[in-house]
Coordinates of C-alpha atoms in Angstrom, one line a residue:
V19 CA 70.4 -109.6 -29.1
R20 CA 73.4 -107.3 -29.7
E21 CA 72.3 -104.1 -28.1
A22 CA 70.2 -103.3 -25.0
L23 CA 69.2 -100.5 -22.7
V24 CA 69.1 -101.5 -19.0
K25 CA 67.2 -99.2 -16.7
I26 CA 67.9 -99.3 -13.0
G27 CA 66.2 -96.6 -11.0
T28 CA 67.0 -93.3 -12.8
N29 CA 69.9 -94.9 -14.7
V30 CA 69.6 -96.0 -18.4
I31 CA 72.7 -97.9 -19.3
P32 CA 73.5 -98.8 -23.0
L33 CA 75.1 -102.2 -23.4
G34 CA 76.6 -104.1 -26.3
L35 CA 76.1 -107.9 -25.9
E36 CA 78.2 -110.7 -27.2
L37 CA 76.6 -113.7 -25.5
A38 CA 76.5 -116.3 -28.2
K39 CA 80.2 -117.2 -28.0
R40 CA 82.6 -118.1 -25.2
P41 CA 83.8 -116.3 -23.3
R42 CA 80.8 -114.0 -23.2
H43 CA 81.3 -110.2 -23.3
I44 CA 79.3 -107.2 -22.2
L45 CA 80.3 -103.8 -23.4
V46 CA 79.2 -101.0 -21.2
R47 CA 79.0 -97.9 -23.4
R48 CA 79.5 -94.3 -22.5
S49 CA 77.2 -93.4 -19.6
A50 CA 76.9 -91.7 -16.2
I51 CA 75.6 -94.0 -13.5
D52 CA 74.0 -92.7 -10.4
L53 CA 75.2 -95.2 -7.8
A54 CA 72.5 -94.3 -5.2
S55 CA 70.0 -95.8 -7.7
L56 CA 71.9 -99.1 -7.6
R57 CA 71.2 -99.5 -3.9
E58 CA 68.3 -101.8 -4.6
L59 CA 70.8 -104.3 -6.1
L60 CA 72.9 -104.5 -3.0
P61 CA 72.1 -106.6 0.1
P62 CA 70.3 -104.6 2.7
D63 CA 73.1 -105.0 5.3
R64 CA 75.6 -103.2 3.0
P65 CA 76.5 -99.6 3.7
P66 CA 74.9 -96.8 1.6
L67 CA 76.5 -95.9 -1.7
S68 CA 76.3 -92.6 -3.6
G69 CA 78.1 -90.5 -6.2
R70 CA 78.4 -91.1 -9.9
F71 CA 80.4 -93.6 -12.0
H72 CA 81.2 -92.2 -15.4
V73 CA 81.9 -94.9 -18.0
E74 CA 83.8 -94.1 -21.2
S75 CA 83.8 -97.7 -22.3
L76 CA 84.2 -100.9 -20.4
D77 CA 84.5 -104.4 -21.9
V78 CA 83.5 -106.9 -19.3
Q79 CA 84.4 -110.6 -20.1
L80 CA 82.5 -113.1 -18.1
D81 CA 84.0 -116.4 -16.7
P82 CA 86.8 -115.8 -16.2
L83 CA 86.1 -112.2 -15.2
R84 CA 88.2 -109.6 -17.1
I85 CA 87.6 -105.9 -17.5
T86 CA 89.3 -103.5 -19.9
G87 CA 88.5 -99.9 -20.6
N88 CA 88.3 -96.5 -18.9
A89 CA 85.9 -94.9 -16.4
A90 CA 86.0 -92.3 -13.5
L91 CA 84.7 -92.1 -10.0
D92 CA 82.9 -88.8 -9.2
S93 CA 82.5 -88.3 -5.4
V94 CA 81.7 -91.9 -4.9
E95 CA 80.8 -92.1 -1.2
T96 CA 80.2 -95.0 1.2
T97 CA 80.2 -95.2 5.0
L98 CA 82.9 -96.9 7.0
E99 CA 82.3 -98.0 10.6
H100 CA 83.1 -94.5 12.1
G101 CA 82.3 -92.1 9.2
P102 CA 82.0 -91.6 5.5
I103 CA 84.7 -91.8 2.8
R104 CA 84.4 -90.1 -0.6
V105 CA 86.7 -91.1 -3.5
S106 CA 87.2 -89.4 -6.9
G107 CA 89.5 -90.0 -9.8
P108 CA 90.1 -91.7 -13.2
L109 CA 89.8 -95.5 -13.2
R110 CA 91.5 -97.8 -15.7
A111 CA 90.5 -101.5 -16.1
L112 CA 93.5 -103.6 -17.2
G113 CA 92.0 -107.1 -17.4
T114 CA 92.5 -108.6 -14.0
K115 CA 93.3 -105.3 -12.3
L116 CA 91.4 -102.1 -11.6
V117 CA 93.7 -99.0 -11.2
L118 CA 92.8 -95.6 -9.7
E119 CA 95.3 -93.0 -10.8
N120 CA 95.8 -89.5 -9.5
G121 CA 92.7 -89.9 -7.3
S122 CA 91.6 -88.3 -4.0
A123 CA 89.9 -89.5 -0.9
V124 CA 88.0 -87.3 1.6
V125 CA 88.0 -88.7 5.1
G126 CA 86.9 -86.7 8.1
D127 CA 86.7 -83.7 5.8
Q128 CA 90.5 -84.1 5.1
T129 CA 91.7 -84.7 1.5
V130 CA 94.3 -87.4 0.8
A131 CA 95.8 -87.9 -2.7
I132 CA 95.8 -91.6 -3.6
D133 CA 96.7 -94.1 -6.3
A134 CA 95.3 -97.6 -5.8
S135 CA 94.8 -100.9 -7.5
Y136 CA 92.6 -104.0 -6.9
D137 CA 93.3 -107.5 -8.3
L138 CA 90.1 -109.2 -9.4
E139 CA 91.5 -112.7 -9.0
S140 CA 93.2 -112.5 -5.6
G141 CA 91.4 -109.6 -4.0
A142 CA 94.7 -108.0 -3.2
L143 CA 94.8 -104.2 -2.6
A144 CA 97.7 -101.8 -3.1
A145 CA 97.7 -98.1 -2.6
S146 CA 100.0 -95.1 -2.2
Y147 CA 98.9 -91.9 -0.5
D148 CA 100.1 -88.3 0.1
T149 CA 98.7 -85.7 2.4
A150 CA 99.8 -82.3 3.5
D151 CA 98.6 -80.0 6.2
S152 CA 95.7 -82.3 7.2
Q153 CA 94.2 -82.6 10.7
L154 CA 95.3 -85.9 12.0
G155 CA 92.6 -86.0 14.8
A156 CA 89.8 -85.8 12.2
L157 CA 91.4 -88.5 10.1
L158 CA 91.8 -90.9 13.0
A159 CA 88.3 -90.2 14.3
A160 CA 86.8 -91.0 10.9
L161 CA 88.9 -94.2 10.4
S162 CA 89.0 -95.6 13.9
G163 CA 86.6 -93.6 16.1
R164 CA 89.5 -92.5 18.3
S165 CA 92.0 -89.7 18.1
E166 CA 94.6 -89.9 20.9
V167 CA 97.1 -88.1 18.6
D168 CA 96.2 -84.8 16.9
G169 CA 98.1 -82.2 15.0
T170 CA 98.9 -80.9 11.5
L171 CA 99.9 -83.9 9.4
T172 CA 102.1 -84.2 6.4
S173 CA 102.6 -87.9 5.3
N174 CA 103.1 -90.2 2.4
G175 CA 103.5 -94.0 2.0
Q176 CA 102.6 -97.2 0.3
L177 CA 100.2 -99.8 1.6
S178 CA 99.2 -103.3 0.5
A179 CA 96.9 -106.1 1.8
S180 CA 96.3 -109.6 0.5
S181 CA 93.1 -109.8 2.5
A182 CA 90.9 -107.7 4.8
D183 CA 92.7 -109.0 7.9
V184 CA 94.8 -106.4 9.8
A185 CA 97.7 -108.9 10.0
A186 CA 97.8 -108.9 6.1
L187 CA 98.4 -105.2 6.0
A188 CA 101.9 -104.1 4.9
G189 CA 103.6 -100.9 3.9
T190 CA 106.2 -98.2 4.4
G191 CA 106.1 -94.4 4.7
R192 CA 106.9 -91.2 6.4
I193 CA 104.9 -89.2 9.0
D194 CA 105.5 -85.7 10.2
I195 CA 103.2 -83.8 12.6
R196 CA 104.0 -80.1 13.3
P197 CA 102.7 -79.1 15.9
G198 CA 100.5 -81.6 17.7
R199 CA 99.4 -83.2 21.0
I200 CA 99.0 -86.6 22.6
A201 CA 95.9 -86.5 24.7
G202 CA 96.7 -87.0 28.4
F203 CA 100.4 -87.7 27.9
S204 CA 103.7 -85.8 27.8
L205 CA 106.9 -87.8 27.5
A206 CA 108.9 -84.8 28.9
K207 CA 106.5 -84.7 31.9
S208 CA 106.8 -88.4 32.5
V209 CA 110.6 -88.4 32.6
L210 CA 110.9 -85.1 34.6
G211 CA 108.2 -86.3 37.0
T212 CA 110.3 -89.4 37.7
L213 CA 113.2 -87.1 38.5
T214 CA 111.3 -85.1 41.1
A215 CA 110.4 -88.4 42.9
L216 CA 114.1 -89.2 43.4
P217 CA 115.6 -88.8 46.9
G218 CA 117.3 -85.5 47.3
V219 CA 115.7 -84.0 44.2
G220 CA 112.0 -83.5 44.8
D221 CA 112.0 -83.2 48.6
D222 CA 114.6 -80.4 48.9
S223 CA 113.9 -76.7 49.2
S224 CA 115.4 -75.5 45.9
G225 CA 112.1 -74.3 44.6
R226 CA 112.2 -76.5 41.5
D227 CA 108.9 -76.1 39.6
L228 CA 108.4 -78.5 36.7
S229 CA 104.7 -77.7 36.2
R230 CA 105.3 -76.0 32.9
Y231 CA 106.4 -79.4 31.4
D232 CA 102.9 -80.7 32.2
D233 CA 101.9 -80.0 28.6
E234 CA 100.4 -82.5 26.1
R235 CA 101.5 -80.4 23.1
F236 CA 104.7 -81.1 21.2
E237 CA 106.5 -79.1 18.4
Q238 CA 107.2 -82.1 16.1
L239 CA 106.6 -85.8 15.8
S240 CA 108.3 -87.5 12.9
A241 CA 109.3 -91.0 11.8
D242 CA 109.8 -93.4 8.9
Y243 CA 107.6 -96.4 9.5
K244 CA 107.0 -99.9 8.4
I245 CA 103.8 -102.0 8.7
A246 CA 104.0 -105.7 9.1
E247 CA 102.3 -108.5 11.2
G248 CA 99.8 -106.1 12.7
R249 CA 102.3 -103.5 14.0
I250 CA 103.8 -100.2 12.9
S251 CA 107.5 -100.1 13.6
T252 CA 110.1 -97.4 13.4
E253 CA 113.8 -96.9 14.0
N254 CA 113.9 -93.1 14.0
L255 CA 110.9 -91.6 15.8
E256 CA 111.7 -88.1 16.9
L257 CA 109.5 -86.2 19.4
V258 CA 110.3 -82.6 20.1
Y259 CA 109.1 -80.6 23.0
Q260 CA 110.0 -77.0 24.0
N261 CA 112.9 -78.0 26.1
A262 CA 113.4 -81.7 25.4
K263 CA 113.9 -84.1 22.4
A264 CA 113.1 -87.8 22.4
F265 CA 114.7 -90.3 20.0
L266 CA 112.8 -93.6 20.0
H267 CA 112.6 -97.0 18.2
G268 CA 110.2 -99.8 18.5
S269 CA 106.6 -100.5 17.5
V270 CA 102.9 -99.8 18.0
G271 CA 100.1 -102.3 17.6
I272 CA 97.5 -101.4 15.0
S273 CA 94.5 -103.1 16.7
D274 CA 95.3 -103.0 20.4
R275 CA 97.5 -99.7 20.3
S276 CA 100.1 -101.5 22.5
L277 CA 103.4 -99.8 22.8
D278 CA 106.9 -101.4 22.7
L279 CA 109.4 -98.5 22.5
A280 CA 112.8 -97.5 23.9
G281 CA 115.4 -94.8 23.3
R282 CA 116.5 -91.7 25.0
I283 CA 115.4 -88.1 25.8
V284 CA 117.7 -85.1 25.7
L285 CA 117.0 -82.3 28.1
S286 CA 118.0 -78.8 27.0
R287 CA 120.3 -76.7 29.2
E288 CA 117.3 -74.7 30.3
A289 CA 115.4 -77.8 31.5
D290 CA 118.6 -79.2 33.2
A291 CA 119.2 -75.9 34.9
E292 CA 115.8 -75.9 36.5
I293 CA 116.7 -79.2 38.2
A294 CA 120.5 -79.1 38.6
G295 CA 121.1 -75.4 39.0
E296 CA 122.5 -72.9 36.5
K297 CA 126.1 -73.5 37.3
R298 CA 125.9 -77.2 36.6
A299 CA 123.4 -77.0 33.7
K300 CA 124.2 -78.8 30.4
E301 CA 122.4 -80.7 27.7
R302 CA 121.7 -84.0 29.4
V303 CA 120.9 -87.4 27.8
I304 CA 118.6 -89.7 29.7
P305 CA 118.1 -93.3 28.4
I306 CA 114.6 -94.6 28.4
S307 CA 114.6 -98.4 28.8
H308 CA 111.0 -99.0 27.9
I309 CA 107.7 -97.4 27.0
T310 CA 104.8 -99.9 27.4
G311 CA 101.1 -99.6 27.9
T312 CA 98.9 -98.2 25.1
L313 CA 98.6 -95.0 23.1
D314 CA 96.0 -93.7 25.5
A315 CA 97.8 -95.0 28.7
P316 CA 101.6 -95.1 28.1
R317 CA 104.0 -96.2 30.8
V318 CA 107.6 -94.8 30.8
E319 CA 110.3 -96.9 32.5
L320 CA 113.9 -95.8 33.4
D321 CA 116.2 -98.5 34.6
Q322 CA 117.7 -98.6 38.1
K323 CA 121.2 -97.5 37.1
T324 CA 119.8 -94.5 35.3
L325 CA 117.7 -93.5 38.2
A326 CA 120.6 -93.8 40.6
A327 CA 122.8 -91.7 38.3
L328 CA 120.2 -89.0 38.0
A329 CA 119.8 -89.0 41.8
L330 CA 123.5 -88.4 42.1
A331 CA 123.5 -85.8 39.3
Y332 CA 120.6 -83.8 40.7
G333 CA 120.7 -84.6 44.4
Q334 CA 124.4 -84.5 45.2
N335 CA 124.2 -85.2 48.9
E336 CA 125.3 -88.0 51.2
K337 CA 121.8 -89.2 51.9
V338 CA 121.5 -90.1 48.3
R339 CA 124.8 -92.0 48.3
E340 CA 123.7 -93.9 51.4
K341 CA 120.4 -94.9 49.9
I342 CA 122.2 -96.1 46.7
D343 CA 124.7 -98.1 48.6
K344 CA 121.9 -99.6 50.7
T345 CA 119.9 -100.5 47.7
L346 CA 122.7 -101.7 45.3
G347 CA 125.4 -102.6 47.7
P348 CA 128.5 -101.1 49.4
G349 CA 130.5 -98.8 47.0
A350 CA 127.7 -98.7 44.5
S351 CA 127.4 -94.9 44.7
E352 CA 131.0 -94.5 43.6
A353 CA 130.5 -96.9 40.7
V354 CA 127.4 -95.1 39.6
E355 CA 129.1 -91.8 39.7
D356 CA 131.7 -93.2 37.3
L357 CA 128.9 -94.1 34.9
L358 CA 127.5 -90.6 34.8
G359 CA 129.6 -89.6 31.9
N360 CA 128.4 -92.5 29.8
I361 CA 124.7 -92.5 30.9
L362 CA 124.0 -88.8 31.1
G363 CA 126.6 -87.3 28.8
G364 CA 129.6 -85.2 29.9
K365 CA 131.9 -85.7 32.8
K366 CA 130.7 -86.1 36.4
K367 CA 130.8 -83.0 38.6

């Protein structure tokens, strides 16, 4: 038998057969295959499959498996744990590797340009992606079922995985969100809220009102990132609010969303003026010793010296100095004042 027609559901697939010699070959001739009709061939616990697979010509060698030729994916859709994904694009078979070139994936109704490859022998995956003006919340909801971060996303990167395990995922890329929001969290509010709790700052009668910083929205979040060992790490995360900028470095866990970040936040003159008073206002740098917790419940920590320096900068009264000396030891308030220039920027007042 050299030629055959195989019918599966509504599909009639023409085949050329070379089964009398080793290795055996099956040639899949030009055809358009409705993948939904192949559902009966898949185990019942597998997700649904739809779309069309257009074959120009595929030469399939059996044992060892090798595939050469050209085909195309036409709105091939399956369902992930939290939503569908639909892929289209030309497919090249290069023996041990399948390559998708200039393709696209639709996830959460957002379109992402992709190039990808799959190694038939090792099962390794590699992909590059590029997306512009996509809604990050919709993407995250479709991929993970959660969307703590939302906004207009422009991003690109390269990913690879030797297995389906999260720890095997690796890659690099760039992310830029303008504007956006982090549900239930504002870094500016967390830092400024800490200031109002300082002695001589929040309990005075100056009429300081920091309620307008209680805003989850930010103007920009950008970073170059690296993925390794189950974490996304960065050395240049920049988070911009209306009157504050944060510069952070550290990592975020992919599975548990745990945070391990540090850096600094820079208050604008306007923000500083609302706390320190117009005459003493300046752009002020506040070190952030640690951000822990998770994406949905971050915890911002300022070290003791920074808090003491801020109390002196914004409180400026004897009661503050007495409390610092009592907590850190005699003469500590003077030493802390000497550190103001290095810790908060500029010379002490």
